[in-house]
Coordinates of C-alpha atoms in Angstrom, one line a residue:
Chain A
M108 CA 73.1 191.5 271.4
L109 CA 74.0 188.6 273.2
Q110 CA 72.2 187.1 275.9
Y111 CA 75.4 186.0 277.3
Q112 CA 78.9 187.3 276.1
S113 CA 80.8 184.0 275.8
Q114 CA 78.5 182.7 273.3
A115 CA 80.2 185.1 271.0
V116 CA 82.5 181.4 270.7
A117 CA 80.6 180.2 268.6
K118 CA 80.8 182.8 265.5
P119 CA 84.5 181.7 264.8
Y120 CA 83.1 177.1 264.5
F121 CA 81.2 178.9 263.1
I122 CA 83.2 180.4 260.1
A123 CA 85.5 177.6 259.7
A124 CA 82.3 174.7 259.3
I125 CA 81.5 177.0 256.3
A126 CA 84.8 177.7 255.0
L127 CA 85.4 173.2 255.5
F128 CA 81.8 173.1 253.2
A129 CA 83.0 174.9 250.5
G130 CA 85.8 172.8 250.9
Q131 CA 83.9 169.3 250.7
V132 CA 81.8 171.3 248.0
L133 CA 84.6 171.5 245.9
F134 CA 85.9 168.1 246.5
G135 CA 83.2 166.5 245.7
L136 CA 83.1 168.0 242.2
I137 CA 85.9 167.1 241.5
L138 CA 84.7 163.2 242.3
G139 CA 82.3 163.8 240.6
L140 CA 84.3 164.5 237.6
Q141 CA 86.6 161.3 237.8
Y142 CA 83.7 159.8 237.3
V143 CA 83.0 160.4 233.7
V144 CA 86.9 161.7 232.9
G145 CA 88.3 158.5 234.8
D146 CA 92.0 160.3 234.4
F147 CA 91.2 163.6 235.7
L148 CA 93.9 165.3 238.4
F149 CA 95.7 161.4 237.9
P150 CA 98.0 160.4 239.8
A151 CA 97.8 164.5 241.4
I152 CA 94.9 163.7 243.3
P153 CA 93.4 159.7 242.7
F154 CA 89.9 159.2 243.6
N155 CA 91.4 158.4 247.5
V156 CA 93.3 160.6 248.3
A157 CA 90.4 163.2 247.1
R158 CA 86.4 161.0 248.7
M159 CA 89.1 160.8 251.8
V160 CA 89.5 164.6 251.7
H161 CA 85.4 164.7 250.6
T162 CA 83.7 162.6 253.0
N163 CA 86.8 163.8 256.0
L164 CA 85.9 167.7 255.6
L165 CA 81.9 166.9 255.9
I166 CA 82.4 165.4 259.2
V167 CA 84.6 168.0 260.3
W168 CA 82.6 170.5 259.1
L169 CA 79.9 169.2 261.1
L170 CA 81.6 168.4 264.3
F171 CA 82.2 172.5 264.3
G172 CA 78.7 173.4 264.0
F173 CA 77.7 171.3 266.8
M174 CA 80.7 172.9 268.7
G175 CA 79.0 175.9 267.5
A176 CA 76.2 175.1 268.5
A177 CA 76.5 174.0 272.0
Y178 CA 78.7 176.3 273.0
Y179 CA 75.5 178.9 271.4
L180 CA 72.2 177.0 272.5
V181 CA 74.3 175.8 275.6
P182 CA 74.8 178.8 277.8
E183 CA 71.3 180.8 277.3
E184 CA 69.2 177.2 277.7
A185 CA 71.8 176.6 281.1
E186 CA 71.1 180.6 281.8
R187 CA 75.1 181.6 282.4
E188 CA 78.3 182.3 280.9
L189 CA 80.2 179.0 279.0
H190 CA 82.2 177.4 282.0
S191 CA 85.3 178.4 280.1
P192 CA 85.6 181.1 277.1
V193 CA 89.3 180.5 276.6
L194 CA 89.5 177.0 276.5
A195 CA 86.5 176.6 273.9
L196 CA 89.1 179.4 271.4
I197 CA 92.2 177.3 272.3
V198 CA 90.2 173.6 271.2
F199 CA 89.0 175.6 268.2
W200 CA 92.2 176.1 266.9
V201 CA 93.7 172.7 268.0
F202 CA 90.8 171.2 266.1
L203 CA 91.1 173.7 263.4
I204 CA 94.9 172.6 262.6
A205 CA 95.0 169.7 263.0
G206 CA 92.5 169.1 261.0
A207 CA 93.9 171.5 258.0
L208 CA 97.8 169.4 259.1
T209 CA 95.8 165.9 258.1
V210 CA 94.0 167.1 254.7
L211 CA 97.4 168.9 254.0
G212 CA 98.8 165.3 254.5
Y213 CA 96.2 163.4 252.6
L214 CA 96.9 166.1 249.4
L215 CA 100.6 166.2 249.2
V216 CA 101.4 163.1 250.2
P217 CA 101.0 159.7 249.6
Y218 CA 98.6 157.8 251.4
S219 CA 100.9 154.8 252.8
S220 CA 104.2 157.6 253.1
L221 CA 101.2 158.9 255.5
A222 CA 100.9 156.0 257.0
R223 CA 104.8 155.4 257.9
L224 CA 104.8 158.8 259.1
T225 CA 102.7 158.8 261.6
Q226 CA 103.6 155.6 262.5
N227 CA 101.0 153.4 261.8
E228 CA 102.5 150.2 262.5
L229 CA 102.3 150.8 265.5
F230 CA 98.9 151.5 266.7
P231 CA 97.3 150.7 263.2
T232 CA 94.0 152.3 263.3
M233 CA 94.2 154.0 259.2
G234 CA 93.0 153.2 256.2
R235 CA 89.3 152.3 256.9
E236 CA 86.3 154.0 255.5
F237 CA 85.9 157.5 256.9
L238 CA 89.0 156.7 260.0
E239 CA 91.2 157.2 257.6
Q240 CA 93.1 159.6 259.9
P241 CA 96.4 159.4 261.1
T242 CA 96.1 157.5 265.1
I243 CA 97.9 160.9 266.7
T244 CA 94.6 163.4 264.5
K245 CA 92.6 160.5 266.2
I246 CA 94.1 161.2 269.7
G247 CA 93.5 165.0 269.3
I248 CA 90.0 164.0 268.5
V249 CA 89.8 162.6 271.5
V250 CA 91.4 165.1 273.3
V251 CA 89.3 168.0 271.7
A252 CA 86.1 166.4 273.0
L253 CA 86.8 165.5 276.1
A254 CA 87.5 169.6 276.3
F255 CA 84.8 170.1 274.4
L256 CA 83.1 168.2 276.4
Y257 CA 83.7 169.2 280.2
N258 CA 83.9 172.2 279.2
V259 CA 79.7 172.6 278.1
G260 CA 79.2 169.4 280.8
M261 CA 80.5 172.5 283.6
T262 CA 77.8 175.0 281.8
V263 CA 74.8 172.2 282.5
L264 CA 76.1 171.0 284.9
K265 CA 76.3 174.9 287.4
G266 CA 73.7 176.0 285.5
R267 CA 69.4 175.3 284.6
K268 CA 69.1 171.9 283.2
T269 CA 66.8 171.9 280.9
V270 CA 65.8 168.4 278.2
I271 CA 67.6 170.6 275.5
N272 CA 70.8 170.6 277.1
V273 CA 71.2 167.3 279.1
I274 CA 69.7 166.0 275.0
L275 CA 72.4 167.8 273.3
L276 CA 74.6 166.6 276.5
I277 CA 73.9 163.2 276.3
G278 CA 74.0 163.3 272.2
L279 CA 78.0 164.9 272.4
A280 CA 79.0 162.5 274.7
G281 CA 77.6 159.3 273.2
L282 CA 79.6 161.0 269.7
A283 CA 83.5 161.2 272.1
V284 CA 82.2 157.5 273.6
M285 CA 81.1 155.7 270.3
F286 CA 84.6 157.4 268.9
L287 CA 86.9 155.4 270.9
F288 CA 85.2 151.9 268.5
A289 CA 88.2 153.4 265.9
F290 CA 91.0 152.5 267.7
Y291 CA 89.9 149.2 268.3
N292 CA 91.2 147.8 264.5
P293 CA 91.6 143.9 264.8
N294 CA 92.4 141.2 262.2
N295 CA 89.5 139.8 261.5
L296 CA 87.9 141.9 258.5
V297 CA 84.5 140.2 260.0
L298 CA 85.2 141.4 263.4
D299 CA 86.8 145.5 262.3
K300 CA 84.0 146.1 260.0
Y301 CA 81.6 145.2 262.9
F302 CA 82.7 147.1 265.0
W303 CA 83.2 149.8 262.7
W304 CA 79.5 150.3 262.9
W305 CA 79.7 151.3 266.4
V306 CA 81.1 154.7 264.8
V307 CA 79.7 154.9 261.6
H308 CA 76.1 153.8 262.2
L309 CA 75.3 154.6 266.2
W310 CA 77.2 158.4 265.0
V311 CA 74.9 159.4 262.3
E312 CA 71.8 156.8 262.9
G313 CA 71.9 157.1 266.9
V314 CA 73.4 159.4 269.0
W315 CA 73.9 162.7 266.2
E316 CA 70.0 162.1 266.1
L317 CA 69.8 163.5 269.8
I318 CA 72.6 166.1 268.5
L319 CA 69.7 166.9 265.3
G320 CA 66.8 166.8 267.7
S321 CA 68.0 169.5 270.3
I322 CA 69.4 172.0 268.2
L323 CA 66.3 171.7 266.0
A324 CA 64.4 172.0 269.7
F325 CA 66.1 175.2 270.6
V326 CA 65.9 176.9 267.1
L327 CA 61.9 175.9 267.1
I328 CA 61.6 176.8 270.5
K329 CA 62.8 180.8 269.5
V330 CA 61.3 181.4 265.8
T331 CA 57.8 180.5 266.9
G332 CA 57.7 180.7 270.7
V333 CA 55.6 177.6 271.6
D334 CA 55.6 176.4 274.9
R335 CA 58.6 175.0 276.1
E336 CA 57.3 172.4 277.6
V337 CA 55.0 171.2 274.2
I338 CA 58.6 171.1 272.1
E339 CA 60.3 168.9 274.5
K340 CA 57.7 166.4 275.0
W341 CA 58.2 166.4 271.1
L342 CA 62.0 165.7 272.1
Y343 CA 61.7 162.7 274.4
V344 CA 59.3 161.5 272.0
I345 CA 61.7 161.3 269.1
I346 CA 64.6 160.6 270.3
G347 CA 63.4 157.7 272.0
A348 CA 61.0 156.4 269.0
A349 CA 65.2 156.8 266.7
L350 CA 67.0 154.9 269.1
I351 CA 64.4 152.7 269.9
T352 CA 64.5 151.9 266.2
G353 CA 68.3 153.2 265.2
I354 CA 70.5 151.1 267.6
V355 CA 69.1 147.3 266.6
G356 CA 68.8 149.2 263.0
T357 CA 72.5 149.1 263.0
G358 CA 71.5 145.0 262.2
H359 CA 70.8 146.3 258.5
H360 CA 74.6 146.5 257.7
Y361 CA 75.9 143.2 259.0
Y362 CA 73.4 141.3 255.7
W363 CA 76.5 140.7 254.0
I364 CA 79.9 141.1 256.3
G365 CA 79.7 137.5 257.9
T366 CA 77.5 137.6 260.5
P367 CA 75.0 135.5 261.4
D368 CA 72.2 135.2 259.2
Y369 CA 69.4 136.7 261.6
W370 CA 70.5 140.3 261.0
Q371 CA 68.2 139.8 257.9
W372 CA 65.4 139.8 260.0
L373 CA 66.1 142.0 262.5
G374 CA 68.1 144.7 260.2
S375 CA 65.1 144.7 258.6
A376 CA 62.5 144.9 261.2
F377 CA 63.7 147.4 262.9
S378 CA 65.5 150.2 260.4
A379 CA 62.4 149.8 257.8
L380 CA 61.1 152.1 261.1
E381 CA 63.7 154.5 261.2
P382 CA 62.0 156.7 258.9
I383 CA 59.1 156.7 261.9
P384 CA 61.8 160.0 263.9
F385 CA 61.8 161.1 260.9
F386 CA 58.7 161.6 259.6
M387 CA 57.6 162.7 263.6
M388 CA 60.2 165.5 263.0
T389 CA 58.8 167.2 260.4
L390 CA 55.2 166.8 261.5
F391 CA 57.3 168.3 264.5
A392 CA 58.4 171.5 262.5
F393 CA 55.5 172.6 260.5
N394 CA 52.6 172.2 263.5
M395 CA 55.7 174.2 265.7
V396 CA 55.4 176.7 263.1
N397 CA 51.8 176.1 262.7
R398 CA 50.7 176.8 266.4
R399 CA 53.7 179.8 266.5
R400 CA 53.1 182.4 268.6
R401 CA 55.1 184.8 267.1
D402 CA 56.2 185.6 264.1
H403 CA 59.6 186.0 264.4
P404 CA 61.6 188.0 261.5
N405 CA 64.6 185.7 260.9
K406 CA 62.3 183.8 258.5
A407 CA 65.3 182.5 256.5
A408 CA 66.1 180.5 259.8
T409 CA 62.3 179.2 260.5
L410 CA 63.4 178.1 256.2
W411 CA 66.4 176.4 257.0
A412 CA 64.1 174.2 260.2
L413 CA 61.5 173.2 258.0
G414 CA 64.0 171.7 255.6
T415 CA 66.2 169.8 257.3
A416 CA 62.8 168.4 259.1
V417 CA 62.2 167.5 255.3
M418 CA 65.1 166.6 253.6
G419 CA 66.5 164.6 256.3
F420 CA 63.0 162.3 256.4
L421 CA 63.4 162.2 252.4
G422 CA 67.1 161.7 252.2
A423 CA 67.5 159.6 255.7
G424 CA 64.1 157.6 256.2
V425 CA 62.3 157.3 252.5
W426 CA 65.7 156.5 250.9
G427 CA 67.3 154.9 253.8
F428 CA 64.2 152.5 253.6
M429 CA 64.4 152.0 250.1
H430 CA 67.5 150.0 250.4
T431 CA 67.1 148.8 254.1
L432 CA 65.2 145.5 253.2
A433 CA 68.0 142.1 253.5
P434 CA 65.7 141.3 249.8
I435 CA 66.6 144.6 248.4
N436 CA 69.4 145.1 249.9
Y437 CA 71.2 142.3 248.5
Y438 CA 70.9 143.6 245.2
T439 CA 71.2 147.3 245.9
H440 CA 74.2 146.4 248.3
G441 CA 77.8 149.0 247.7
T442 CA 76.1 150.7 244.5
Q443 CA 75.1 154.0 243.5
I444 CA 71.8 152.8 246.1
T445 CA 73.7 153.8 248.9
A446 CA 75.8 157.1 247.3
A447 CA 71.7 158.6 246.6
H448 CA 71.2 158.2 250.2
G449 CA 74.2 158.7 251.4
H450 CA 74.3 162.2 250.2
M451 CA 70.6 163.2 250.8
A452 CA 70.4 162.5 254.4
F453 CA 74.1 163.8 255.0
Y454 CA 72.7 166.9 253.1
G455 CA 69.2 166.5 255.6
A456 CA 69.9 165.7 258.6
Y457 CA 73.1 167.1 258.7
A458 CA 74.4 170.1 256.8
M459 CA 70.8 171.4 257.3
I460 CA 70.7 171.7 261.1
V461 CA 73.8 173.3 260.9
L462 CA 73.1 175.5 259.0
T463 CA 69.9 176.2 260.5
I464 CA 71.8 177.1 264.3
I465 CA 73.8 179.5 262.1
S466 CA 71.1 181.0 260.0
Y467 CA 69.3 181.8 263.9
A468 CA 72.5 182.4 265.5
M469 CA 74.8 184.8 263.1
P470 CA 72.4 187.7 263.6
H471 CA 73.3 187.2 267.2
L472 CA 77.1 186.7 267.1
R473 CA 77.1 189.4 264.0
G474 CA 75.3 192.6 266.2
Q475 CA 72.7 193.0 263.7
G476 CA 70.3 192.1 266.4
T477 CA 67.4 189.1 266.2
A478 CA 67.6 188.6 262.8
A479 CA 69.7 190.3 259.7
G480 CA 68.1 192.7 256.9
E481 CA 65.1 191.6 254.9
R482 CA 68.6 191.3 251.6
Q483 CA 70.4 189.5 253.2
Q484 CA 68.0 186.7 254.1
V485 CA 65.7 186.8 250.8
M486 CA 69.8 185.5 249.4
E487 CA 70.4 183.6 251.8
M488 CA 67.2 181.7 251.1
W489 CA 68.0 181.5 247.7
A490 CA 70.5 179.7 248.6
F491 CA 68.5 177.5 250.5
W492 CA 66.5 176.5 247.8
L493 CA 69.8 176.0 245.5
M494 CA 71.4 174.0 247.1
T495 CA 68.5 171.6 248.4
V496 CA 67.1 171.9 244.8
A497 CA 70.9 171.1 243.7
M498 CA 70.6 168.2 246.2
V499 CA 67.6 166.5 245.1
F500 CA 69.0 166.2 241.6
I501 CA 72.5 164.9 242.6
T502 CA 70.1 163.0 245.0
L503 CA 67.9 161.6 242.0
F504 CA 70.4 161.0 239.5
L505 CA 72.4 158.7 241.6
T506 CA 69.6 157.2 242.5
A507 CA 69.3 156.0 238.4
A508 CA 72.5 155.6 238.0
G509 CA 72.3 153.1 240.9
V510 CA 69.0 151.6 239.7
L511 CA 70.5 150.9 236.0
Q512 CA 74.4 149.9 237.8
V513 CA 72.1 147.2 239.6
W514 CA 70.2 146.0 236.9
L515 CA 72.9 145.5 234.5
Q516 CA 76.1 144.4 236.8
R517 CA 73.3 141.9 239.0
V518 CA 69.5 141.6 238.1
S519 CA 70.2 140.5 234.0
E520 CA 70.6 137.6 232.4
V521 CA 74.1 138.2 231.1
P522 CA 75.5 140.2 234.7
Q523 CA 78.1 142.3 232.9
P524 CA 81.6 143.6 235.0
F525 CA 81.9 146.5 236.3
I526 CA 83.6 149.3 233.9
A527 CA 81.5 147.9 231.3
V528 CA 78.4 149.6 233.6
Q529 CA 80.6 152.5 234.5
Q530 CA 80.8 153.3 231.1
Q531 CA 77.1 153.2 230.5
I532 CA 75.5 154.9 233.1
G533 CA 77.8 157.8 232.7
L534 CA 75.2 159.8 231.2
F535 CA 73.6 160.1 234.6
Y536 CA 77.3 161.0 236.6
W537 CA 77.4 164.0 233.8
M538 CA 74.2 165.2 235.3
R539 CA 75.3 164.7 238.9
E540 CA 77.8 167.0 238.1
V541 CA 76.3 168.9 237.1
A542 CA 73.2 169.5 239.8
G543 CA 77.0 169.0 241.7
V544 CA 77.2 172.7 240.0
V545 CA 74.5 174.5 241.1
F546 CA 74.5 173.4 244.8
L547 CA 77.9 174.9 244.1
I548 CA 76.9 178.3 242.9
G549 CA 74.1 177.7 246.4
L550 CA 76.6 177.8 248.3
I551 CA 78.6 181.0 246.9
V552 CA 75.4 182.9 247.0
Y553 CA 75.0 181.7 250.7
I554 CA 78.7 182.2 251.2
A555 CA 78.0 186.4 249.9
S556 CA 74.8 187.1 251.6
Y557 CA 77.1 187.2 254.9
F558 CA 78.9 190.3 252.9
V559 CA 74.9 192.4 251.5
R560 CA 75.6 196.0 252.5
G561 CA 73.5 198.6 253.4
D562 CA 70.5 196.3 254.6
E563 CA 68.6 197.5 257.6
A564 CA 69.2 194.7 260.6
V565 CA 66.3 193.8 261.7
T566 CA 65.6 194.1 265.6
T567 CA 62.5 194.0 267.1
A568 CA 59.9 190.8 266.5
Q569 CA 56.9 191.4 265.3
P570 CA 53.9 192.2 267.3
A571 CA 52.4 189.0 268.1
R572 CA 49.6 187.6 266.5
V573 CA 45.9 187.0 267.2
Chain B
M1249 CA 49.8 165.2 271.6
S1250 CA 47.3 165.0 273.6
T1251 CA 47.3 166.2 277.2
R1252 CA 47.0 162.8 279.4
F1253 CA 50.1 162.0 277.1
T1254 CA 52.8 164.0 279.3
K1255 CA 56.2 164.6 279.4
N1256 CA 57.0 162.2 282.2
A1257 CA 55.7 159.3 280.5
A1258 CA 57.4 160.3 276.7
R1259 CA 60.8 160.8 279.3
N1260 CA 60.0 157.4 280.6
I1261 CA 59.7 156.3 276.9
F1262 CA 63.3 157.6 275.9
Y1263 CA 65.5 156.4 278.7
G1264 CA 63.7 152.8 279.3
G1265 CA 63.2 152.6 275.5
S1266 CA 66.7 153.5 274.8
L1267 CA 68.8 151.1 277.8
F1268 CA 66.5 148.2 277.3
F1269 CA 67.4 148.1 273.3
V1270 CA 71.3 149.0 274.2
L1271 CA 71.0 145.9 276.3
V1272 CA 69.4 143.9 273.5
F1273 CA 72.2 145.2 271.1
L1274 CA 74.8 144.0 273.7
G1275 CA 73.2 140.5 274.4
L1276 CA 73.1 140.1 270.5
T1277 CA 77.0 141.5 269.8
F1278 CA 77.7 138.9 272.4
H1279 CA 75.6 135.8 270.5
T1280 CA 77.3 137.3 267.0
T1281 CA 81.2 137.0 268.9
R1282 CA 80.5 133.6 269.2
A1283 CA 78.8 132.7 266.2
L1284 CA 82.1 134.4 263.9
P1285 CA 84.2 131.9 264.5
E1286 CA 82.4 129.2 262.2
R1287 CA 81.5 131.7 259.6
D1288 CA 84.6 133.8 259.0
H1289 CA 87.8 130.9 259.0
R1290 CA 90.0 132.5 261.4
E1291 CA 92.1 129.6 261.7
N1292 CA 93.1 130.6 258.4
I1293 CA 94.1 133.7 259.3
T1294 CA 97.8 133.8 259.0
E1295 CA 100.9 136.1 259.0
Q1296 CA 100.2 136.5 255.3
V1297 CA 96.4 137.7 255.6
V1298 CA 97.1 139.9 258.6
R1299 CA 100.3 142.0 256.4
G1300 CA 97.7 141.7 253.3
K1301 CA 95.3 144.0 255.3
Q1302 CA 97.6 145.9 256.8
L1303 CA 98.9 146.9 253.0
W1304 CA 95.6 147.7 252.1
E1305 CA 94.4 149.5 254.7
E1306 CA 97.8 151.1 254.9
N1307 CA 97.0 152.0 250.6
N1308 CA 93.7 153.0 251.3
C1309 CA 92.0 150.0 249.2
I1310 CA 89.0 151.1 250.3
G1311 CA 88.5 155.1 249.2
C1312 CA 88.3 153.2 245.4
H1313 CA 87.3 150.0 245.9
T1314 CA 84.0 147.9 248.1
L1315 CA 85.0 144.7 250.3
L1316 CA 82.5 142.7 250.8
G1317 CA 79.9 146.3 249.2
E1318 CA 81.3 148.5 251.7
G1319 CA 83.7 151.3 251.3
A1320 CA 83.8 153.6 247.6
Y1321 CA 81.8 152.7 244.5
F1322 CA 84.5 154.3 241.9
A1323 CA 85.9 150.7 241.2
P1324 CA 85.1 146.7 241.4
E1325 CA 84.3 144.9 244.3
L1326 CA 87.0 143.0 245.9
G1327 CA 85.5 140.4 247.7
N1328 CA 85.1 138.2 245.5
V1329 CA 87.4 139.1 242.9
Y1330 CA 89.6 135.9 244.2
Q1331 CA 86.8 133.1 242.0
R1332 CA 85.9 136.3 239.7
F1333 CA 90.0 136.0 238.7
G1334 CA 89.3 132.3 238.5
N1335 CA 90.2 131.0 241.8
N1336 CA 94.0 132.6 240.9
K1337 CA 96.2 134.4 243.3
E1338 CA 99.1 135.1 240.4
A1339 CA 96.0 136.6 238.3
I1340 CA 95.3 139.1 240.7
K1341 CA 99.4 140.0 241.8
G1342 CA 99.9 140.4 238.1
F1343 CA 97.1 142.5 237.6
I1344 CA 97.9 144.7 240.8
R1345 CA 101.7 145.2 239.1
S1346 CA 101.0 145.5 235.4
R1347 CA 99.1 149.4 236.4
P1348 CA 100.6 152.3 234.0
P1349 CA 102.0 154.7 236.8
E1350 CA 100.4 157.8 234.7
G1351 CA 96.9 156.0 234.2
V1352 CA 94.6 155.5 231.0
P1353 CA 94.0 158.4 229.0
G1354 CA 90.4 159.5 229.8
R1355 CA 90.4 156.2 231.9
R1356 CA 89.6 155.4 235.8
S1357 CA 92.9 153.5 236.1
M1358 CA 94.4 151.6 239.4
P1359 CA 97.6 153.7 241.0
Q1360 CA 100.3 151.3 240.5
F1361 CA 101.4 151.2 243.9
N1362 CA 105.2 149.5 244.0
F1363 CA 104.1 146.2 245.8
T1364 CA 106.8 143.7 246.4
D1365 CA 106.3 140.5 245.4
E1366 CA 106.2 139.4 249.4
E1367 CA 103.5 142.0 249.5
L1368 CA 101.5 141.6 246.6
E1369 CA 101.7 138.0 248.3
A1370 CA 99.9 139.3 251.3
L1371 CA 97.2 141.6 249.2
A1372 CA 96.2 137.7 247.8
E1373 CA 96.3 135.8 250.5
F1374 CA 94.3 138.5 252.1
L1375 CA 91.8 138.9 249.2
K1376 CA 91.4 135.0 249.3
W1377 CA 90.4 135.1 252.7
T1378 CA 87.5 137.3 252.8
S1379 CA 86.7 135.9 249.7
E1380 CA 86.0 132.5 251.6
V1381 CA 84.3 133.9 255.1
N1382 CA 81.2 133.2 254.9
A1383 CA 78.8 136.4 253.7
A1384 CA 75.2 135.0 252.8
N1385 CA 75.4 134.3 249.1
W1386 CA 77.2 137.7 248.7
P1387 CA 77.5 139.0 246.1
P1388 CA 74.2 137.7 243.9
N1389 CA 76.9 137.2 241.0
I1390 CA 80.7 136.9 240.2
Q1391 CA 80.8 140.3 239.4
G1392 CA 81.0 141.4 242.4

């Protein structure tokens, strides 16, 4: 069922991505509980360790998803086999084992022991948010990225160079290049923070949007049958808007970390425009589906594609805009408002795009034909709604907690201490945890959908609409 | 999109626009790095401050706390903890030293890190230096 046999290497990547996603959600539930039952699992798994596992698993499973997506779609776009399927499988195991060892290191020894064990003092890069990995793991990530880029790069070079392939490659190369700033850790905290954002912001509000856009464009071409020329034009406009607003938009992180005050103007102005590309993505997805020239039997993949466009706009666009202007951010900076935005933005823009390409590719990879059977798809769509609605509520409850936190701690006549405020807003943390359990149920349904049996797979596309 | 707006035009906007703003951003970064010494008071970064930052990192303090608003939101902001503790390094050191190893039943509690006196001094110096960075009047009040 695959157009090119080497596309099959995407499958282990997707399976690993889903497995790590499950781990991320479990640790999310532990964290959510620690917010209200402060001593839960203390001191065996303190909050900082669970959080590290939660966020690092997120990054790693998204990277697995991006790589799987590239291995799946690059050969199809380039119209040739992957340069080296063997290298792709070696890289898979190296990345998986390195990732597993790192997570075990987080869980089994105190972080300071891990730092000592991996000789962090020789080349200190650890202990910065999201970049907690030991230096040796970071070097491993660079090696994995280089091998991966070489593999897909050669495939594109030797094959057809479509806009989707080229944009995906620019995005992936950008991802690797910006990660190099993880190795720059000056003694001056302000400089450290300034360039730390070159990894974090220029990933998620920069080059990752190229990856997101090209994967979405690929799936939309496949499921709607709309002319490639039209879709590629949209893609250029969307990612153009993303980088034009997002690069200087980095400035919205430079308000309160010791950087010059002009960043308050620049950051506010440019990042206020960052929702535009996400809104265009929503228009794009719905437009293409409305103008579809065939009814693709994979309804679940179409649902994910529309879902990622909407949720990306809400999470990254709307919830980002909410606290991006400097005078507002002055009060909301580093509160549960940030956490609310982070959750919906990552889920909407990046978790869901990976689930979109998995949904589209898996029936091909599993030899089911163009689409999974009816019952499997219905289950997957239940999972979509459970997880997505749960994430909406997680975000709403965190937003409520955040508004109260800002008020009690920073705005009211008598500002209260952090911990006193946390105790008063516990109700919202409990509700967030309940929504988190619903999310987990959705994820279980999602995984279970792959094990539905006795279901007739759909092998042919439905006739074109008139 | 109208047919007059061609794919080539869209492509040029992407490449041209991105390149332009990459250059703008690099220029701004150059200016920022030139302007920073006045705001970060790097002349006060002593060996102890450097050691304190290293301890801050090797114990993953950012995994619970925020520092200048960045980090995790589980424990208090520490960018102004020096002022909150009455401009008193001893108070900071005493707090870290006195954390119960088994935690506090039902409540959040900072782990006991068993720092030496020299390490505590370095951490306190690092937090003091951080509190003196010109962060545009942030946080809004002493509670962080």
